[in-house]
PDB file of C-alpha atoms in Angstrom:
ATOM      1  CA  MET T   1     127.210 -59.920 -53.976  1.00 49.00           C
ATOM      2  CA  GLY T   2     128.511 -63.004 -55.688  1.00 54.00           C
ATOM      3  CA  CYS T   3     131.160 -63.609 -58.272  1.00 66.00           C
ATOM      4  CA  ALA T   4     131.517 -67.074 -59.720  1.00 54.00           C
ATOM      5  CA  VAL T   5     135.129 -67.671 -60.652  1.00 55.00           C
ATOM      6  CA  SER T   6     135.345 -70.598 -63.017  1.00 44.00           C
ATOM      7  CA  GLY T   7     137.720 -73.329 -61.995  1.00 42.00           C
ATOM      8  CA  LEU T   8     138.599 -71.609 -58.751  1.00 47.00           C
ATOM      9  CA  GLY T   9     135.910 -73.293 -56.707  1.00 39.00           C
ATOM     10  CA  LEU T  10     135.361 -70.143 -54.678  1.00 41.00           C
ATOM     11  CA  ALA T  11     131.922 -68.944 -55.685  1.00 41.00           C
ATOM     12  CA  SER T  12     130.624 -69.648 -52.185  1.00 41.00           C
ATOM     13  CA  LYS T  13     131.994 -69.917 -48.684  1.00 46.00           C
ATOM     14  CA  LYS T  14     131.631 -73.677 -48.652  1.00 45.00           C
ATOM     15  CA  SER T  15     133.406 -74.205 -51.963  1.00 48.00           C
ATOM     16  CA  ALA T  16     136.086 -71.677 -50.984  1.00 47.00           C
ATOM     17  CA  GLU T  17     136.917 -73.684 -47.901  1.00 50.00           C
ATOM     18  CA  ALA T  18     137.040 -76.865 -49.986  1.00 49.00           C
ATOM     19  CA  ALA T  19     139.437 -75.256 -52.463  1.00 49.00           C
ATOM     20  CA  SER T  20     141.610 -73.982 -49.626  1.00 48.00           C
ATOM     21  CA  LYS T  21     141.788 -77.491 -48.193  1.00 50.00           C
ATOM     22  CA  GLU T  22     142.776 -78.889 -51.585  1.00 49.00           C
ATOM     23  CA  GLN T  23     145.608 -76.381 -51.828  1.00 46.00           C
ATOM     24  CA  GLU T  24     146.789 -77.255 -48.329  1.00 48.00           C
ATOM     25  CA  GLU T  25     147.047 -80.881 -49.359  1.00 48.00           C
ATOM     26  CA  ALA T  26     148.917 -80.143 -52.613  1.00 52.00           C
ATOM     27  CA  GLU T  27     152.485 -81.396 -52.451  1.00 68.00           C
ATOM     28  CA  GLU T  28     153.787 -79.322 -55.362  1.00 80.00           C
ATOM     29  CA  ALA T  29     153.334 -75.689 -56.269  1.00 80.00           C
ATOM     30  CA  PRO T  30     151.021 -74.937 -59.229  1.00 92.00           C
ATOM     31  CA  HIS T  31     152.927 -74.468 -62.493  1.00 93.00           C
ATOM     32  CA  LEU T  32     153.187 -70.988 -63.978  1.00 95.00           C
ATOM     33  CA  SER T  33     153.801 -71.348 -67.698  1.00 96.00           C
ATOM     34  CA  SER T  34     155.486 -68.760 -69.913  1.00 97.00           C
ATOM     35  CA  GLU T  35     152.078 -68.058 -71.454  1.00 97.00           C
ATOM     36  CA  HIS T  36     150.578 -67.459 -68.001  1.00 97.00           C
ATOM     37  CA  ILE T  37     153.374 -65.031 -67.210  1.00 98.00           C
ATOM     38  CA  HIS T  38     152.978 -63.139 -70.491  1.00 98.00           C
ATOM     39  CA  MET T  39     149.208 -62.734 -70.057  1.00 98.00           C
ATOM     40  CA  ILE T  40     149.526 -61.617 -66.439  1.00 98.00           C
ATOM     41  CA  LYS T  41     152.165 -58.990 -67.235  1.00 98.00           C
ATOM     42  CA  GLU T  42     150.194 -57.594 -70.166  1.00 97.00           C
ATOM     43  CA  SER T  43     146.938 -57.357 -68.201  1.00 97.00           C
ATOM     44  CA  TRP T  44     148.719 -55.811 -65.230  1.00 97.00           C
ATOM     45  CA  LYS T  45     149.603 -52.792 -67.397  1.00 96.00           C
ATOM     46  CA  VAL T  46     145.873 -51.986 -67.431  1.00 95.00           C
ATOM     47  CA  ILE T  47     145.054 -53.054 -63.883  1.00 95.00           C
ATOM     48  CA  GLN T  48     147.823 -50.982 -62.275  1.00 93.00           C
ATOM     49  CA  GLU T  49     146.146 -47.779 -63.434  1.00 92.00           C
ATOM     50  CA  ASP T  50     143.361 -48.419 -60.902  1.00 88.00           C
ATOM     51  CA  ILE T  51     145.229 -50.155 -58.091  1.00 91.00           C
ATOM     52  CA  ALA T  52     143.794 -48.019 -55.277  1.00 89.00           C
ATOM     53  CA  LYS T  53     140.257 -48.641 -56.508  1.00 91.00           C
ATOM     54  CA  VAL T  54     140.892 -52.356 -56.961  1.00 94.00           C
ATOM     55  CA  GLY T  55     142.399 -52.654 -53.487  1.00 93.00           C
ATOM     56  CA  ILE T  56     139.294 -51.170 -51.866  1.00 92.00           C
ATOM     57  CA  ILE T  57     136.918 -53.306 -53.942  1.00 92.00           C
ATOM     58  CA  VAL T  58     138.833 -56.469 -53.053  1.00 93.00           C
ATOM     59  CA  PHE T  59     138.557 -55.952 -49.312  1.00 91.00           C
ATOM     60  CA  VAL T  60     134.985 -54.682 -49.244  1.00 90.00           C
ATOM     61  CA  ARG T  61     134.018 -57.772 -51.243  1.00 91.00           C
ATOM     62  CA  LEU T  62     136.140 -59.970 -48.995  1.00 91.00           C
ATOM     63  CA  PHE T  63     134.353 -58.741 -45.879  1.00 88.00           C
ATOM     64  CA  GLU T  64     130.987 -59.125 -47.601  1.00 88.00           C
ATOM     65  CA  THR T  65     131.537 -62.693 -48.711  1.00 90.00           C
ATOM     66  CA  HIS T  66     133.651 -63.824 -45.737  1.00 89.00           C
ATOM     67  CA  PRO T  67     132.822 -61.598 -42.754  1.00 85.00           C
ATOM     68  CA  GLU T  68     134.867 -63.873 -40.486  1.00 84.00           C
ATOM     69  CA  CYS T  69     137.980 -62.445 -42.176  1.00 84.00           C
ATOM     70  CA  LYS T  70     137.433 -59.195 -40.297  1.00 79.00           C
ATOM     71  CA  ASP T  71     138.639 -60.933 -37.145  1.00 78.00           C
ATOM     72  CA  VAL T  72     142.144 -60.924 -38.588  1.00 79.00           C
ATOM     73  CA  PHE T  73     142.143 -57.145 -39.021  1.00 78.00           C
ATOM     74  CA  PHE T  74     142.418 -55.008 -35.923  1.00 71.00           C
ATOM     75  CA  LEU T  75     141.153 -51.848 -37.630  1.00 72.00           C
ATOM     76  CA  PHE T  76     138.093 -53.370 -39.305  1.00 76.00           C
ATOM     77  CA  ARG T  77     137.015 -56.024 -36.829  1.00 73.00           C
ATOM     78  CA  ASP T  78     134.043 -54.111 -35.460  1.00 71.00           C
ATOM     79  CA  VAL T  79     132.882 -52.409 -38.657  1.00 72.00           C
ATOM     80  CA  GLU T  80     129.277 -53.323 -39.473  1.00 72.00           C
ATOM     81  CA  ASP T  81     128.485 -50.887 -42.293  1.00 75.00           C
ATOM     82  CA  LEU T  82     130.724 -52.082 -45.099  1.00 74.00           C
ATOM     83  CA  GLU T  83     129.733 -49.155 -47.308  1.00 75.00           C
ATOM     84  CA  ASN T  84     131.642 -46.875 -44.927  1.00 76.00           C
ATOM     85  CA  LEU T  85     134.770 -48.847 -45.697  1.00 79.00           C
ATOM     86  CA  ARG T  86     134.726 -47.619 -49.285  1.00 81.00           C
ATOM     87  CA  THR T  87     135.819 -44.179 -48.073  1.00 79.00           C
ATOM     88  CA  SER T  88     138.077 -45.436 -45.295  1.00 82.00           C
ATOM     89  CA  LYS T  89     141.634 -44.084 -45.470  1.00 87.00           C
ATOM     90  CA  GLU T  90     142.823 -47.087 -43.496  1.00 86.00           C
ATOM     91  CA  LEU T  91     141.267 -49.558 -45.928  1.00 86.00           C
ATOM     92  CA  ARG T  92     142.658 -47.623 -48.883  1.00 88.00           C
ATOM     93  CA  ALA T  93     146.145 -47.803 -47.352  1.00 90.00           C
ATOM     94  CA  HIS T  94     145.777 -51.502 -46.615  1.00 88.00           C
ATOM     95  CA  GLY T  95     144.458 -52.230 -50.092  1.00 90.00           C
ATOM     96  CA  LEU T  96     147.439 -50.399 -51.576  1.00 93.00           C
ATOM     97  CA  ARG T  97     149.825 -52.552 -49.506  1.00 92.00           C
ATOM     98  CA  VAL T  98     148.223 -55.692 -50.899  1.00 92.00           C
ATOM     99  CA  MET T  99     148.262 -54.330 -54.435  1.00 95.00           C
ATOM    100  CA  SER T 100     151.918 -53.428 -53.938  1.00 95.00           C
ATOM    101  CA  PHE T 101     152.615 -57.055 -53.081  1.00 95.00           C
ATOM    102  CA  ILE T 102     150.801 -58.173 -56.235  1.00 96.00           C
ATOM    103  CA  GLU T 103     152.793 -55.620 -58.235  1.00 96.00           C
ATOM    104  CA  LYS T 104     156.057 -56.986 -56.790  1.00 96.00           C
ATOM    105  CA  SER T 105     154.903 -60.512 -57.580  1.00 97.00           C
ATOM    106  CA  VAL T 106     154.229 -59.612 -61.214  1.00 97.00           C
ATOM    107  CA  ALA T 107     157.624 -57.894 -61.458  1.00 97.00           C
ATOM    108  CA  ARG T 108     159.324 -61.087 -60.245  1.00 97.00           C
ATOM    109  CA  LEU T 109     157.612 -63.461 -62.668  1.00 97.00           C
ATOM    110  CA  ASP T 110     160.748 -63.661 -64.793  1.00 95.00           C
ATOM    111  CA  GLN T 111     162.793 -64.549 -61.703  1.00 94.00           C
ATOM    112  CA  LEU T 112     160.625 -66.973 -59.787  1.00 94.00           C
ATOM    113  CA  GLU T 113     163.220 -67.573 -57.081  1.00 94.00           C
ATOM    114  CA  ARG T 114     162.777 -63.929 -56.045  1.00 95.00           C
ATOM    115  CA  LEU T 115     159.003 -64.342 -56.009  1.00 96.00           C
ATOM    116  CA  ASP T 116     159.411 -67.518 -53.953  1.00 96.00           C
ATOM    117  CA  SER T 117     161.404 -65.673 -51.291  1.00 96.00           C
ATOM    118  CA  LEU T 118     158.907 -62.797 -51.196  1.00 96.00           C
ATOM    119  CA  ALA T 119     155.876 -65.063 -50.796  1.00 96.00           C
ATOM    120  CA  VAL T 120     157.474 -67.369 -48.221  1.00 96.00           C
ATOM    121  CA  GLU T 121     158.468 -64.403 -46.082  1.00 96.00           C
ATOM    122  CA  LEU T 122     154.937 -62.999 -46.357  1.00 95.00           C
ATOM    123  CA  GLY T 123     153.611 -66.341 -45.147  1.00 94.00           C
ATOM    124  CA  ARG T 124     155.998 -66.212 -42.191  1.00 94.00           C
ATOM    125  CA  SER T 125     154.778 -62.743 -41.250  1.00 93.00           C
ATOM    126  CA  HIS T 126     151.174 -63.912 -41.464  1.00 91.00           C
ATOM    127  CA  TYR T 127     151.856 -66.471 -38.759  1.00 91.00           C
ATOM    128  CA  ARG T 128     153.062 -63.652 -36.529  1.00 86.00           C
ATOM    129  CA  TYR T 129     149.937 -61.637 -37.375  1.00 84.00           C
ATOM    130  CA  PHE T 130     147.540 -64.482 -36.537  1.00 83.00           C
ATOM    131  CA  ALA T 131     146.381 -64.756 -40.171  1.00 86.00           C
ATOM    132  CA  PRO T 132     145.945 -68.487 -40.953  1.00 86.00           C
ATOM    133  CA  PRO T 133     146.318 -69.955 -44.468  1.00 88.00           C
ATOM    134  CA  LYS T 134     142.613 -70.676 -44.886  1.00 86.00           C
ATOM    135  CA  TYR T 135     142.077 -66.987 -45.714  1.00 86.00           C
ATOM    136  CA  TYR T 136     144.765 -66.582 -48.374  1.00 89.00           C
ATOM    137  CA  GLY T 137     142.849 -67.986 -51.347  1.00 88.00           C
ATOM    138  CA  TYR T 138     139.889 -65.681 -50.737  1.00 93.00           C
ATOM    139  CA  VAL T 139     141.914 -62.599 -51.691  1.00 93.00           C
ATOM    140  CA  GLY T 140     142.795 -64.011 -55.106  1.00 94.00           C
ATOM    141  CA  THR T 141     139.156 -64.761 -55.810  1.00 94.00           C
ATOM    142  CA  GLU T 142     138.026 -61.241 -54.964  1.00 95.00           C
ATOM    143  CA  PHE T 143     140.906 -59.745 -56.936  1.00 96.00           C
ATOM    144  CA  ILE T 144     139.796 -61.617 -60.051  1.00 96.00           C
ATOM    145  CA  CYS T 145     136.208 -60.471 -59.547  1.00 95.00           C
ATOM    146  CA  ALA T 146     137.395 -56.867 -59.112  1.00 95.00           C
ATOM    147  CA  VAL T 147     139.609 -56.671 -62.201  1.00 96.00           C
ATOM    148  CA  ARG T 148     137.373 -58.503 -64.637  1.00 96.00           C
ATOM    149  CA  PRO T 149     135.165 -55.409 -65.289  1.00 95.00           C
ATOM    150  CA  ILE T 150     138.255 -53.222 -65.655  1.00 94.00           C
ATOM    151  CA  LEU T 151     139.691 -55.391 -68.423  1.00 96.00           C
ATOM    152  CA  LYS T 152     136.298 -55.782 -70.126  1.00 94.00           C
ATOM    153  CA  ASP T 153     136.651 -57.629 -73.439  1.00 94.00           C
ATOM    154  CA  LYS T 154     140.338 -58.271 -72.757  1.00 95.00           C
ATOM    155  CA  TRP T 155     139.267 -60.687 -70.023  1.00 97.00           C
ATOM    156  CA  THR T 156     139.267 -64.276 -71.282  1.00 97.00           C
ATOM    157  CA  PRO T 157     139.025 -67.717 -69.666  1.00 97.00           C
ATOM    158  CA  GLU T 158     142.736 -68.142 -70.402  1.00 97.00           C
ATOM    159  CA  LEU T 159     143.615 -64.904 -68.615  1.00 98.00           C
ATOM    160  CA  GLU T 160     141.421 -65.869 -65.668  1.00 97.00           C
ATOM    161  CA  ASN T 161     143.245 -69.184 -65.438  1.00 97.00           C
ATOM    162  CA  ALA T 162     146.601 -67.393 -65.542  1.00 98.00           C
ATOM    163  CA  TRP T 163     145.726 -65.117 -62.621  1.00 98.00           C
ATOM    164  CA  LYS T 164     144.148 -68.004 -60.752  1.00 97.00           C
ATOM    165  CA  THR T 165     147.361 -69.996 -61.140  1.00 97.00           C
ATOM    166  CA  LEU T 166     149.462 -67.080 -59.899  1.00 97.00           C
ATOM    167  CA  PHE T 167     147.386 -66.739 -56.754  1.00 96.00           C
ATOM    168  CA  GLN T 168     147.467 -70.484 -56.184  1.00 96.00           C
ATOM    169  CA  TYR T 169     151.247 -70.397 -56.592  1.00 96.00           C
ATOM    170  CA  VAL T 170     151.691 -67.502 -54.168  1.00 96.00           C
ATOM    171  CA  THR T 171     149.243 -69.025 -51.694  1.00 95.00           C
ATOM    172  CA  TRP T 172     151.113 -72.330 -51.792  1.00 96.00           C
ATOM    173  CA  LEU T 173     154.375 -70.553 -50.995  1.00 96.00           C
ATOM    174  CA  MET T 174     152.809 -68.443 -48.254  1.00 95.00           C
ATOM    175  CA  ARG T 175     151.495 -71.605 -46.664  1.00 95.00           C
ATOM    176  CA  GLN T 176     155.032 -73.011 -46.655  1.00 95.00           C
ATOM    177  CA  GLY T 177     156.298 -69.883 -44.935  1.00 95.00           C
ATOM    178  CA  TYR T 178     153.495 -69.946 -42.392  1.00 95.00           C
ATOM    179  CA  THR T 179     154.218 -73.593 -41.575  1.00 94.00           C
ATOM    180  CA  GLU T 180     157.964 -72.981 -41.275  1.00 93.00           C
ATOM    181  CA  GLU T 181     157.418 -70.084 -38.882  1.00 93.00           C
ATOM    182  CA  GLU T 182     154.900 -72.084 -36.870  1.00 91.00           C
ATOM    183  CA  GLU T 183     157.261 -75.040 -36.529  1.00 91.00           C
ATOM    184  CA  GLU T 184     160.184 -72.810 -35.544  1.00 90.00           C
ATOM    185  CA  ALA T 185     158.031 -71.109 -32.913  1.00 87.00           C
ATOM    186  CA  LYS T 186     157.051 -74.470 -31.474  1.00 88.00           C
ATOM    187  CA  ARG T 187     160.661 -75.628 -31.368  1.00 85.00           C
ATOM    188  CA  SER T 188     161.939 -72.504 -29.695  1.00 81.00           C
ATOM    189  CA  ASN T 189     158.894 -72.215 -27.452  1.00 67.00           C
ATOM    190  CA  THR T 190     159.380 -68.446 -27.357  1.00 54.00           C
ATOM    191  CA  VAL T 191     156.220 -67.219 -29.098  1.00 47.00           C
ATOM    192  CA  GLY T 192     155.362 -65.036 -26.106  1.00 52.00           C
ATOM    193  CA  SER T 193     158.816 -63.533 -25.646  1.00 50.00           C
ATOM    194  CA  SER T 194     161.448 -62.855 -28.320  1.00 47.00           C
ATOM    195  CA  ARG T 195     159.103 -64.072 -31.086  1.00 47.00           C
ATOM    196  CA  GLU T 196     156.026 -62.330 -29.781  1.00 52.00           C
ATOM    197  CA  ARG T 197     153.455 -61.690 -32.462  1.00 51.00           C
ATOM    198  CA  PRO T 198     152.875 -58.003 -33.243  1.00 51.00           C
ATOM    199  CA  ASP T 199     149.602 -56.123 -33.514  1.00 50.00           C
ATOM    200  CA  LYS T 200     147.252 -57.420 -36.229  1.00 48.00           C
ATOM    201  CA  ARG T 201     146.670 -53.982 -37.707  1.00 46.00           C
ATOM    202  CA  ASN T 202     149.571 -54.419 -40.143  1.00 50.00           C
ATOM    203  CA  THR T 203     148.411 -57.730 -41.609  1.00 55.00           C
ATOM    204  CA  VAL T 204     148.969 -57.642 -45.375  1.00 56.00           C
ATOM    205  CA  LEU T 205     146.259 -60.033 -46.546  1.00 61.00           C
TER     206      LEU T 205
END
């Protein structure tokens, strides 16, 4: 099941990895304009009505297009029949956690310093959950593919670019948090003791 996302470079596994590498090499965070913010907030009013459904679609699609992502998730690692995931209470709960993060991100768009703190801390936690940055961009791609049919004729190339920029912005910040946590762990050399990584089952993305 494919979903070509224009400008995102994530229509295939190969191009997704290339886009992820480009983001890793970016020195500055993508710019969220006031127009981006307005379009995101307006479209979110429609999307939030189906957040549980969207959350499930995002992760079923994610595991379809990037099955290696299942290795990050304790609960879903050994699942072969992805159709069974559509009725999984665990996946529904996990999808809602991710959608809750997106909801918080949208709510902080008028105060980007608050969004920065939220995303950096999420990146830090992903280091502890063994979830490397190469996976972060995939979620944004599948989110866009999931919400496009919900918005129907309200979906435009400009709106797609706005959401793409938001996910690139959040991913950039998460990567900073992941790197900071990784470097601190190396300096303290206590990953296996006081900074021991918890169980993967609570990974957010």
